[in-house]
Amino acid sequence: MNKLKICLAGASGWAGSALARGISDADDMELVAAISRSHAGKTLGEVIGVQGLNTPIFASVEDALKTDPDVFVEYTKPDVAKSHVLSALKSGAYVVIGTSGLSVKDYDEINKVAQEVNRGVLAVGNFALTAVLLQKFAEMAAKYIPHWEIIDYAHAEKKDAPSGTARELANRLSNIQEAKLEVPLEEVEGPKESRGARLQGTQVHSIRLPGYIISVDAIFGMPDQKLILRHEAGSSAEPYVSGALLAIREVSNLVGLHRGLDSVMKF
Ligand SMILES: NC(=O)c1ccc[n+]([C@@H]2O[C@H](COP(=O)([O-])OP(=O)(O)OC[C@H]3O[C@@H](n4cnc5c(N)ncnc54)[C@H](OP(=O)(O)O)[C@@H]3O)[C@@H](O)[C@H]2O)c1
């Protein structure tokens, strides 16, 4: 069996190193290249403490892509993610995006290039199965309840806001309908920002405080009743690994941009 050749950008990071361990344990995959500026020139095994993992680490995407990967995984930062992804697509790789913080405009551009080169991109704001289920339940709720808002919580150092999970959720709900506002934003008395950011038809509020771990509430309100769907992540990156491995295995069946792990799951 030919192993899938993977290039992982962000392999030394919190999420990327957990995924690198998962890929190195998988029988059907081979990690042919890793990207991390501060560890370039070393092997990934040395950096993340996995014996026998001799994957070379490169500082630049251009050098890493010379290893000719089948799938490129983007797990770095939003300011460089789009250019990494476009380079990978142009080199002929399929792409899985785990990085959060890309805009709708970024995704539109990525989709255009992916269609042009006839490759698939799977962008997943949250690879955890429980978060995928929250998205599905929220989509069901939005069909029946027209009023909702999203609150995303994270530790104080998280720079991107809203979180990838909240952005992806707003994107999905926009395919169902726009959340209704009883008081239009232009009629709000006081600072309009206190009503959150309007993202694809949903009000999204991002809390960034010490003491919080990553979680999200999708709140649906009806007269005299409400439904609160809540996802809470733990403190390790383990919950994201199996979903990311599934995305890597399935992305070559796609063409163009697809958002959400459920694009490749059966419900
Ligand atoms: N989709 C999901 O389920 C999921 C789950 C967890 C996290 N995330 C997202 O994944 C991203 C990474 O999170 P993290 O917590 O792992 O971050 P992190 O610990 O800071 O790791 C970032 C990684 O990216 C590399 N990097 C940073 N800037 C780079 C650049 N300009 N060029 C090349 N490599 C660069 C870093 O290595 P060097 O600094 O050495 O270059 C490091 O390996 C974030 O956007 C986060 O929100 C998504």
mmCIF file of C-alpha atoms and ligand atoms in Angstrom:
data_model
loop_
_atom_site.group_PDB
_atom_site.id
_atom_site.type_symbol
_atom_site.label_atom_id
_atom_site.label_comp_id
_atom_site.label_asym_id
_atom_site.label_seq_id
_atom_site.Cartn_x
_atom_site.Cartn_y
_atom_site.Cartn_z
ATOM 1 C CA MET A 1 0.000 0.000 0.000
ATOM 2 C CA ASN A 2 1.308 3.445 -0.933
ATOM 3 C CA LYS A 3 1.404 5.663 2.121
ATOM 4 C CA LEU A 4 -0.099 9.154 1.937
ATOM 5 C CA LYS A 5 2.756 11.655 2.016
ATOM 6 C CA ILE A 6 2.028 14.516 4.418
ATOM 7 C CA CYS A 7 3.624 17.935 4.902
ATOM 8 C CA LEU A 8 2.641 19.522 8.222
ATOM 9 C CA ALA A 9 3.029 23.284 8.710
ATOM 10 C CA GLY A 10 3.125 24.146 12.413
ATOM 11 C CA ALA A 11 4.392 20.683 13.414
ATOM 12 C CA SER A 12 6.207 22.025 16.494
ATOM 13 C CA GLY A 13 3.132 23.816 17.859
ATOM 14 C CA TRP A 14 0.586 22.790 20.482
ATOM 15 C CA ALA A 15 -1.927 21.375 17.993
ATOM 16 C CA GLY A 16 0.570 20.449 15.264
ATOM 17 C CA SER A 17 2.830 18.350 17.529
ATOM 18 C CA ALA A 18 -0.131 16.248 18.732
ATOM 19 C CA LEU A 19 -1.151 15.701 15.113
ATOM 20 C CA ALA A 20 2.452 14.852 14.147
ATOM 21 C CA ARG A 21 2.419 12.060 16.754
ATOM 22 C CA GLY A 22 -0.904 10.833 15.356
ATOM 23 C CA ILE A 23 0.436 10.803 11.789
ATOM 24 C CA SER A 24 3.622 9.012 12.815
ATOM 25 C CA ASP A 25 1.501 6.311 14.526
ATOM 26 C CA ALA A 26 -0.751 5.871 11.454
ATOM 27 C CA ASP A 27 0.155 2.927 9.182
ATOM 28 C CA ASP A 28 -1.200 4.579 6.045
ATOM 29 C CA MET A 29 0.657 7.913 6.317
ATOM 30 C CA GLU A 30 4.191 9.196 6.147
ATOM 31 C CA LEU A 31 5.215 12.616 7.430
ATOM 32 C CA VAL A 32 7.630 13.717 4.691
ATOM 33 C CA ALA A 33 8.097 17.354 5.750
ATOM 34 C CA ALA A 34 7.425 19.690 8.645
ATOM 35 C CA ILE A 35 7.484 23.490 8.800
ATOM 36 C CA SER A 36 8.646 25.520 11.795
ATOM 37 C CA ARG A 37 10.924 28.550 11.533
ATOM 38 C CA SER A 38 12.551 28.166 14.935
ATOM 39 C CA HIS A 39 13.421 24.468 14.512
ATOM 40 C CA ALA A 40 14.452 24.405 10.838
ATOM 41 C CA GLY A 41 17.323 22.023 10.104
ATOM 42 C CA LYS A 42 16.433 19.587 12.905
ATOM 43 C CA THR A 43 14.348 16.435 12.650
ATOM 44 C CA LEU A 44 10.808 16.565 14.003
ATOM 45 C CA GLY A 45 11.471 13.594 16.272
ATOM 46 C CA GLU A 46 14.173 15.571 18.115
ATOM 47 C CA VAL A 47 11.850 18.515 18.625
ATOM 48 C CA ILE A 48 8.680 16.743 19.779
ATOM 49 C CA GLY A 49 10.384 13.790 21.454
ATOM 50 C CA VAL A 50 9.368 10.943 19.122
ATOM 51 C CA GLN A 51 12.163 8.409 18.585
ATOM 52 C CA GLY A 52 12.787 7.435 14.979
ATOM 53 C CA LEU A 53 10.701 10.263 13.502
ATOM 54 C CA ASN A 54 13.244 11.607 11.028
ATOM 55 C CA THR A 55 10.978 14.065 9.215
ATOM 56 C CA PRO A 56 13.056 17.097 8.178
ATOM 57 C CA ILE A 57 11.906 20.518 9.412
ATOM 58 C CA PHE A 58 11.989 23.393 6.929
ATOM 59 C CA ALA A 59 11.671 27.120 7.570
ATOM 60 C CA SER A 60 9.761 27.866 4.384
ATOM 61 C CA VAL A 61 6.794 26.367 2.632
ATOM 62 C CA GLU A 62 8.648 26.469 -0.718
ATOM 63 C CA ASP A 63 11.427 24.193 0.572
ATOM 64 C CA ALA A 64 8.986 21.864 2.337
ATOM 65 C CA LEU A 65 6.882 21.440 -0.817
ATOM 66 C CA LYS A 66 9.920 20.129 -2.694
ATOM 67 C CA THR A 67 9.252 16.829 -0.856
ATOM 68 C CA ASP A 68 6.150 16.517 -3.098
ATOM 69 C CA PRO A 69 3.481 15.785 -0.459
ATOM 70 C CA ASP A 70 0.045 14.403 -1.354
ATOM 71 C CA VAL A 71 -1.583 16.377 1.464
ATOM 72 C CA PHE A 72 -0.484 19.665 3.018
ATOM 73 C CA VAL A 73 -1.790 20.396 6.530
ATOM 74 C CA GLU A 74 -1.899 24.047 7.648
ATOM 75 C CA TYR A 75 -1.694 24.492 11.432
ATOM 76 C CA THR A 76 0.201 27.789 11.932
ATOM 77 C CA LYS A 77 -1.167 31.336 12.100
ATOM 78 C CA PRO A 78 -3.884 33.110 10.112
ATOM 79 C CA ASP A 79 -1.545 35.782 8.688
ATOM 80 C CA VAL A 80 0.517 33.188 6.780
ATOM 81 C CA ALA A 81 -2.059 30.433 6.323
ATOM 82 C CA LYS A 82 -3.563 31.639 3.043
ATOM 83 C CA SER A 83 -0.209 32.001 1.295
ATOM 84 C CA HIS A 84 0.884 28.536 2.547
ATOM 85 C CA VAL A 85 -2.348 27.022 1.260
ATOM 86 C CA LEU A 86 -2.130 28.692 -2.163
ATOM 87 C CA SER A 87 1.493 27.536 -2.580
ATOM 88 C CA ALA A 88 0.521 23.991 -1.616
ATOM 89 C CA LEU A 89 -2.395 23.913 -4.063
ATOM 90 C CA LYS A 90 -0.209 25.214 -6.892
ATOM 91 C CA SER A 91 2.336 22.470 -6.123
ATOM 92 C CA GLY A 92 -0.404 19.861 -6.674
ATOM 93 C CA ALA A 93 -1.172 18.931 -3.047
ATOM 94 C CA TYR A 94 -4.593 18.564 -1.445
ATOM 95 C CA VAL A 95 -4.963 20.731 1.650
ATOM 96 C CA VAL A 96 -6.389 20.406 5.164
ATOM 97 C CA ILE A 97 -6.700 23.684 7.092
ATOM 98 C CA GLY A 98 -6.805 23.577 10.892
ATOM 99 C CA THR A 99 -5.619 27.160 11.426
ATOM 100 C CA SER A 100 -8.341 29.498 12.625
ATOM 101 C CA GLY A 101 -8.805 33.182 11.819
ATOM 102 C CA LEU A 102 -9.042 33.081 8.015
ATOM 103 C CA SER A 103 -11.678 35.444 6.643
ATOM 104 C CA VAL A 104 -14.550 34.702 4.280
ATOM 105 C CA LYS A 105 -12.542 36.585 1.620
ATOM 106 C CA ASP A 106 -9.507 34.335 2.232
ATOM 107 C CA TYR A 107 -11.702 31.266 1.833
ATOM 108 C CA ASP A 108 -13.216 32.640 -1.390
ATOM 109 C CA GLU A 109 -9.732 33.083 -2.857
ATOM 110 C CA ILE A 110 -8.643 29.619 -1.712
ATOM 111 C CA ASN A 111 -11.765 28.086 -3.251
ATOM 112 C CA LYS A 112 -11.090 29.841 -6.576
ATOM 113 C CA VAL A 113 -7.522 28.528 -6.779
ATOM 114 C CA ALA A 114 -8.550 25.036 -5.626
ATOM 115 C CA GLN A 115 -11.153 24.867 -8.403
ATOM 116 C CA GLU A 116 -8.592 26.088 -10.951
ATOM 117 C CA VAL A 117 -6.059 23.410 -10.028
ATOM 118 C CA ASN A 118 -8.746 20.735 -9.511
ATOM 119 C CA ARG A 119 -7.743 20.001 -5.918
ATOM 120 C CA GLY A 120 -9.728 19.737 -2.665
ATOM 121 C CA VAL A 121 -9.343 21.854 0.464
ATOM 122 C CA LEU A 122 -11.001 20.844 3.712
ATOM 123 C CA ALA A 123 -11.061 23.655 6.291
ATOM 124 C CA VAL A 124 -12.149 22.580 9.745
ATOM 125 C CA GLY A 125 -12.576 25.151 12.514
ATOM 126 C CA ASN A 126 -12.706 22.387 15.107
ATOM 127 C CA PHE A 127 -11.679 18.777 14.489
ATOM 128 C CA ALA A 128 -13.186 17.491 17.760
ATOM 129 C CA LEU A 129 -16.144 15.129 17.276
ATOM 130 C CA THR A 130 -18.143 16.833 20.044
ATOM 131 C CA ALA A 131 -17.717 20.210 18.317
ATOM 132 C CA VAL A 132 -18.826 18.744 14.985
ATOM 133 C CA LEU A 133 -21.948 17.443 16.720
ATOM 134 C CA LEU A 134 -22.615 20.889 18.219
ATOM 135 C CA GLN A 135 -22.544 22.311 14.689
ATOM 136 C CA LYS A 136 -25.010 19.726 13.425
ATOM 137 C CA PHE A 137 -27.396 20.277 16.359
ATOM 138 C CA ALA A 138 -27.165 24.054 15.892
ATOM 139 C CA GLU A 139 -28.062 23.696 12.206
ATOM 140 C CA MET A 140 -31.136 21.685 13.204
ATOM 141 C CA ALA A 141 -32.126 24.323 15.758
ATOM 142 C CA ALA A 142 -31.661 27.211 13.291
ATOM 143 C CA LYS A 143 -34.278 25.693 11.009
ATOM 144 C CA TYR A 144 -36.925 26.155 13.703
ATOM 145 C CA ILE A 145 -35.643 29.006 15.889
ATOM 146 C CA PRO A 146 -34.851 32.259 14.054
ATOM 147 C CA HIS A 147 -33.214 34.075 16.998
ATOM 148 C CA TRP A 148 -29.708 33.039 18.077
ATOM 149 C CA GLU A 149 -26.318 34.421 19.073
ATOM 150 C CA ILE A 150 -22.885 32.827 19.570
ATOM 151 C CA ILE A 151 -20.476 33.398 22.453
ATOM 152 C CA ASP A 152 -16.926 32.129 22.083
ATOM 153 C CA TYR A 153 -14.654 31.877 25.140
ATOM 154 C CA ALA A 154 -10.863 31.455 25.237
ATOM 155 C CA HIS A 155 -7.767 32.177 27.303
ATOM 156 C CA ALA A 156 -6.481 35.756 27.357
ATOM 157 C CA GLU A 157 -3.567 35.103 24.949
ATOM 158 C CA LYS A 158 -5.676 33.855 22.044
ATOM 159 C CA LYS A 159 -5.203 36.558 19.411
ATOM 160 C CA ASP A 160 -7.713 35.560 16.766
ATOM 161 C CA ALA A 161 -11.333 36.427 17.372
ATOM 162 C CA PRO A 162 -13.870 35.041 16.827
ATOM 163 C CA SER A 163 -12.504 31.515 17.137
ATOM 164 C CA GLY A 164 -12.401 29.164 14.144
ATOM 165 C CA THR A 165 -15.250 27.208 15.718
ATOM 166 C CA ALA A 166 -17.440 30.313 16.035
ATOM 167 C CA ARG A 167 -16.639 31.478 12.497
ATOM 168 C CA GLU A 168 -17.423 28.091 11.033
ATOM 169 C CA LEU A 169 -20.669 27.900 13.001
ATOM 170 C CA ALA A 170 -21.755 31.356 11.778
ATOM 171 C CA ASN A 171 -20.888 30.315 8.229
ATOM 172 C CA ARG A 172 -23.023 27.187 8.472
ATOM 173 C CA LEU A 173 -25.987 28.907 10.039
ATOM 174 C CA SER A 174 -25.886 31.522 7.248
ATOM 175 C CA ASN A 175 -26.819 28.729 4.836
ATOM 176 C CA ILE A 176 -30.037 28.217 6.785
ATOM 177 C CA GLN A 177 -31.121 31.791 7.503
ATOM 178 C CA GLU A 178 -29.874 35.042 9.039
ATOM 179 C CA ALA A 179 -30.481 35.326 12.774
ATOM 180 C CA LYS A 180 -33.280 37.794 13.439
ATOM 181 C CA LEU A 181 -32.696 40.900 15.543
ATOM 182 C CA GLU A 182 -35.695 42.490 17.249
ATOM 183 C CA VAL A 183 -33.744 45.767 17.548
ATOM 184 C CA PRO A 184 -31.725 46.428 14.365
ATOM 185 C CA LEU A 185 -28.077 47.312 15.063
ATOM 186 C CA GLU A 186 -28.507 50.875 13.766
ATOM 187 C CA GLU A 187 -31.245 51.442 16.349
ATOM 188 C CA VAL A 188 -29.164 50.244 19.316
ATOM 189 C CA GLU A 189 -28.921 52.906 21.974
ATOM 190 C CA GLY A 190 -25.327 52.949 23.277
ATOM 191 C CA PRO A 191 -22.142 51.495 21.729
ATOM 192 C CA LYS A 192 -23.183 49.149 18.912
ATOM 193 C CA GLU A 193 -20.118 46.934 19.649
ATOM 194 C CA SER A 194 -21.850 45.807 22.820
ATOM 195 C CA ARG A 195 -24.122 43.733 20.562
ATOM 196 C CA GLY A 196 -21.067 41.845 19.245
ATOM 197 C CA ALA A 197 -19.815 41.492 15.662
ATOM 198 C CA ARG A 198 -22.263 40.603 12.896
ATOM 199 C CA LEU A 199 -20.654 37.689 11.118
ATOM 200 C CA GLN A 200 -22.534 36.208 8.169
ATOM 201 C CA GLY A 201 -25.874 37.049 9.761
ATOM 202 C CA THR A 202 -25.052 36.036 13.346
ATOM 203 C CA GLN A 203 -24.092 38.208 16.358
ATOM 204 C CA VAL A 204 -20.810 36.769 17.703
ATOM 205 C CA HIS A 205 -19.264 37.753 21.046
ATOM 206 C CA SER A 206 -15.696 36.767 21.940
ATOM 207 C CA ILE A 207 -14.552 36.601 25.568
ATOM 208 C CA ARG A 208 -10.752 36.478 26.090
ATOM 209 C CA LEU A 209 -9.868 36.131 29.778
ATOM 210 C CA PRO A 210 -7.368 34.311 32.000
ATOM 211 C CA GLY A 211 -8.978 31.288 33.567
ATOM 212 C CA TYR A 212 -10.970 30.322 30.469
ATOM 213 C CA ILE A 213 -10.323 27.398 28.187
ATOM 214 C CA ILE A 214 -11.759 27.188 24.699
ATOM 215 C CA SER A 215 -15.514 26.798 24.594
ATOM 216 C CA VAL A 216 -18.481 28.033 22.616
ATOM 217 C CA ASP A 217 -22.171 28.612 23.310
ATOM 218 C CA ALA A 218 -24.802 28.697 20.579
ATOM 219 C CA ILE A 219 -27.852 30.247 22.252
ATOM 220 C CA PHE A 220 -31.261 29.961 20.617
ATOM 221 C CA GLY A 221 -34.076 32.022 22.117
ATOM 222 C CA MET A 222 -37.852 31.741 21.780
ATOM 223 C CA PRO A 223 -40.543 33.423 23.862
ATOM 224 C CA ASP A 224 -40.306 32.037 27.395
ATOM 225 C CA GLN A 225 -37.826 29.295 26.458
ATOM 226 C CA LYS A 226 -34.239 28.952 25.301
ATOM 227 C CA LEU A 227 -31.856 26.285 24.072
ATOM 228 C CA ILE A 228 -28.137 26.536 24.911
ATOM 229 C CA LEU A 229 -25.759 24.271 23.011
ATOM 230 C CA ARG A 230 -22.327 24.354 24.613
ATOM 231 C CA HIS A 231 -19.031 22.812 23.607
ATOM 232 C CA GLU A 232 -16.094 22.757 26.026
ATOM 233 C CA ALA A 233 -12.604 21.671 25.016
ATOM 234 C CA GLY A 234 -10.235 20.169 27.572
ATOM 235 C CA SER A 235 -6.657 21.350 27.986
ATOM 236 C CA SER A 236 -4.863 18.918 25.628
ATOM 237 C CA ALA A 237 -4.798 18.881 21.824
ATOM 238 C CA GLU A 238 -5.722 15.173 21.769
ATOM 239 C CA PRO A 239 -9.414 15.665 20.800
ATOM 240 C CA TYR A 240 -8.367 17.253 17.500
ATOM 241 C CA VAL A 241 -6.131 14.417 16.301
ATOM 242 C CA SER A 242 -8.559 11.757 15.078
ATOM 243 C CA GLY A 243 -10.689 14.323 13.223
ATOM 244 C CA ALA A 244 -7.609 15.758 11.516
ATOM 245 C CA LEU A 245 -6.465 12.252 10.476
ATOM 246 C CA LEU A 246 -9.919 11.630 8.971
ATOM 247 C CA ALA A 247 -9.713 14.938 7.069
ATOM 248 C CA ILE A 248 -6.252 13.992 5.709
ATOM 249 C CA ARG A 249 -7.504 10.580 4.544
ATOM 250 C CA GLU A 250 -10.612 11.990 2.836
ATOM 251 C CA VAL A 251 -9.539 15.326 1.344
ATOM 252 C CA SER A 252 -8.377 13.804 -1.939
ATOM 253 C CA ASN A 253 -12.021 12.874 -2.671
ATOM 254 C CA LEU A 254 -12.932 16.590 -2.761
ATOM 255 C CA VAL A 255 -12.545 19.392 -5.285
ATOM 256 C CA GLY A 256 -12.740 23.053 -4.237
ATOM 257 C CA LEU A 257 -13.167 24.343 -0.691
ATOM 258 C CA HIS A 258 -15.283 22.456 1.830
ATOM 259 C CA ARG A 259 -15.786 23.666 5.393
ATOM 260 C CA GLY A 260 -16.430 21.422 8.363
ATOM 261 C CA LEU A 261 -15.445 17.854 9.156
ATOM 262 C CA ASP A 262 -18.979 16.664 8.471
ATOM 263 C CA SER A 263 -18.235 17.201 4.752
ATOM 264 C CA VAL A 264 -16.470 13.822 4.996
ATOM 265 C CA MET A 265 -18.553 12.172 7.741
ATOM 266 C CA LYS A 266 -21.722 10.119 7.408
ATOM 267 C CA PHE A 267 -24.710 11.276 9.470
HETATM 268 N N1 LIG B 1 -9.105 23.203 13.799
HETATM 269 C C1 LIG B 1 -8.921 22.801 15.056
HETATM 270 O O1 LIG B 1 -9.553 21.849 15.552
HETATM 271 C C2 LIG B 1 -7.861 23.492 15.880
HETATM 272 C C3 LIG B 1 -7.426 22.959 17.105
HETATM 273 C C4 LIG B 1 -6.403 23.603 17.792
HETATM 274 C C5 LIG B 1 -5.837 24.771 17.284
HETATM 275 N N2 LIG B 1 -6.311 25.284 16.109
HETATM 276 C C6 LIG B 1 -5.706 26.465 15.466
HETATM 277 O O2 LIG B 1 -4.458 26.032 14.929
HETATM 278 C C7 LIG B 1 -3.533 27.123 14.891
HETATM 279 C C8 LIG B 1 -2.242 26.731 15.625
HETATM 280 O O3 LIG B 1 -2.546 26.646 17.012
HETATM 281 P P1 LIG B 1 -1.444 26.226 18.095
HETATM 282 O O4 LIG B 1 -2.093 26.414 19.416
HETATM 283 O O5 LIG B 1 -0.868 24.892 17.755
HETATM 284 O O6 LIG B 1 -0.321 27.355 17.879
HETATM 285 P P2 LIG B 1 1.204 27.321 18.365
HETATM 286 O O7 LIG B 1 1.415 26.386 19.496
HETATM 287 O O8 LIG B 1 1.597 28.752 18.534
HETATM 288 O O9 LIG B 1 1.991 26.726 17.101
HETATM 289 C C9 LIG B 1 2.118 27.438 15.899
HETATM 290 C C10 LIG B 1 3.001 26.648 14.947
HETATM 291 O O10 LIG B 1 3.066 27.349 13.706
HETATM 292 C C11 LIG B 1 4.438 27.650 13.397
HETATM 293 N N3 LIG B 1 4.440 29.000 12.799
HETATM 294 C C12 LIG B 1 4.020 30.140 13.360
HETATM 295 N N4 LIG B 1 4.165 31.183 12.502
HETATM 296 C C13 LIG B 1 4.703 30.647 11.373
HETATM 297 C C14 LIG B 1 5.101 31.199 10.126
HETATM 298 N N5 LIG B 1 5.002 32.523 9.881
HETATM 299 N N6 LIG B 1 5.599 30.375 9.197
HETATM 300 C C15 LIG B 1 5.739 29.044 9.441
HETATM 301 N N7 LIG B 1 5.393 28.467 10.608
HETATM 302 C C16 LIG B 1 4.875 29.265 11.560
HETATM 303 C C17 LIG B 1 5.148 27.623 14.752
HETATM 304 O O11 LIG B 1 6.537 27.318 14.601
HETATM 305 P P3 LIG B 1 7.645 28.500 14.491
HETATM 306 O O12 LIG B 1 7.214 29.634 15.378
HETATM 307 O O13 LIG B 1 8.904 27.816 14.896
HETATM 308 O O14 LIG B 1 7.637 28.899 13.041
HETATM 309 C C18 LIG B 1 4.430 26.465 15.428
HETATM 310 O O15 LIG B 1 4.923 25.238 14.942
HETATM 311 C C19 LIG B 1 -4.293 28.307 15.511
HETATM 312 O O16 LIG B 1 -4.880 29.062 14.481
HETATM 313 C C20 LIG B 1 -5.359 27.629 16.354
HETATM 314 O O17 LIG B 1 -6.482 28.468 16.597
HETATM 315 C C21 LIG B 1 -7.309 24.664 15.407
#
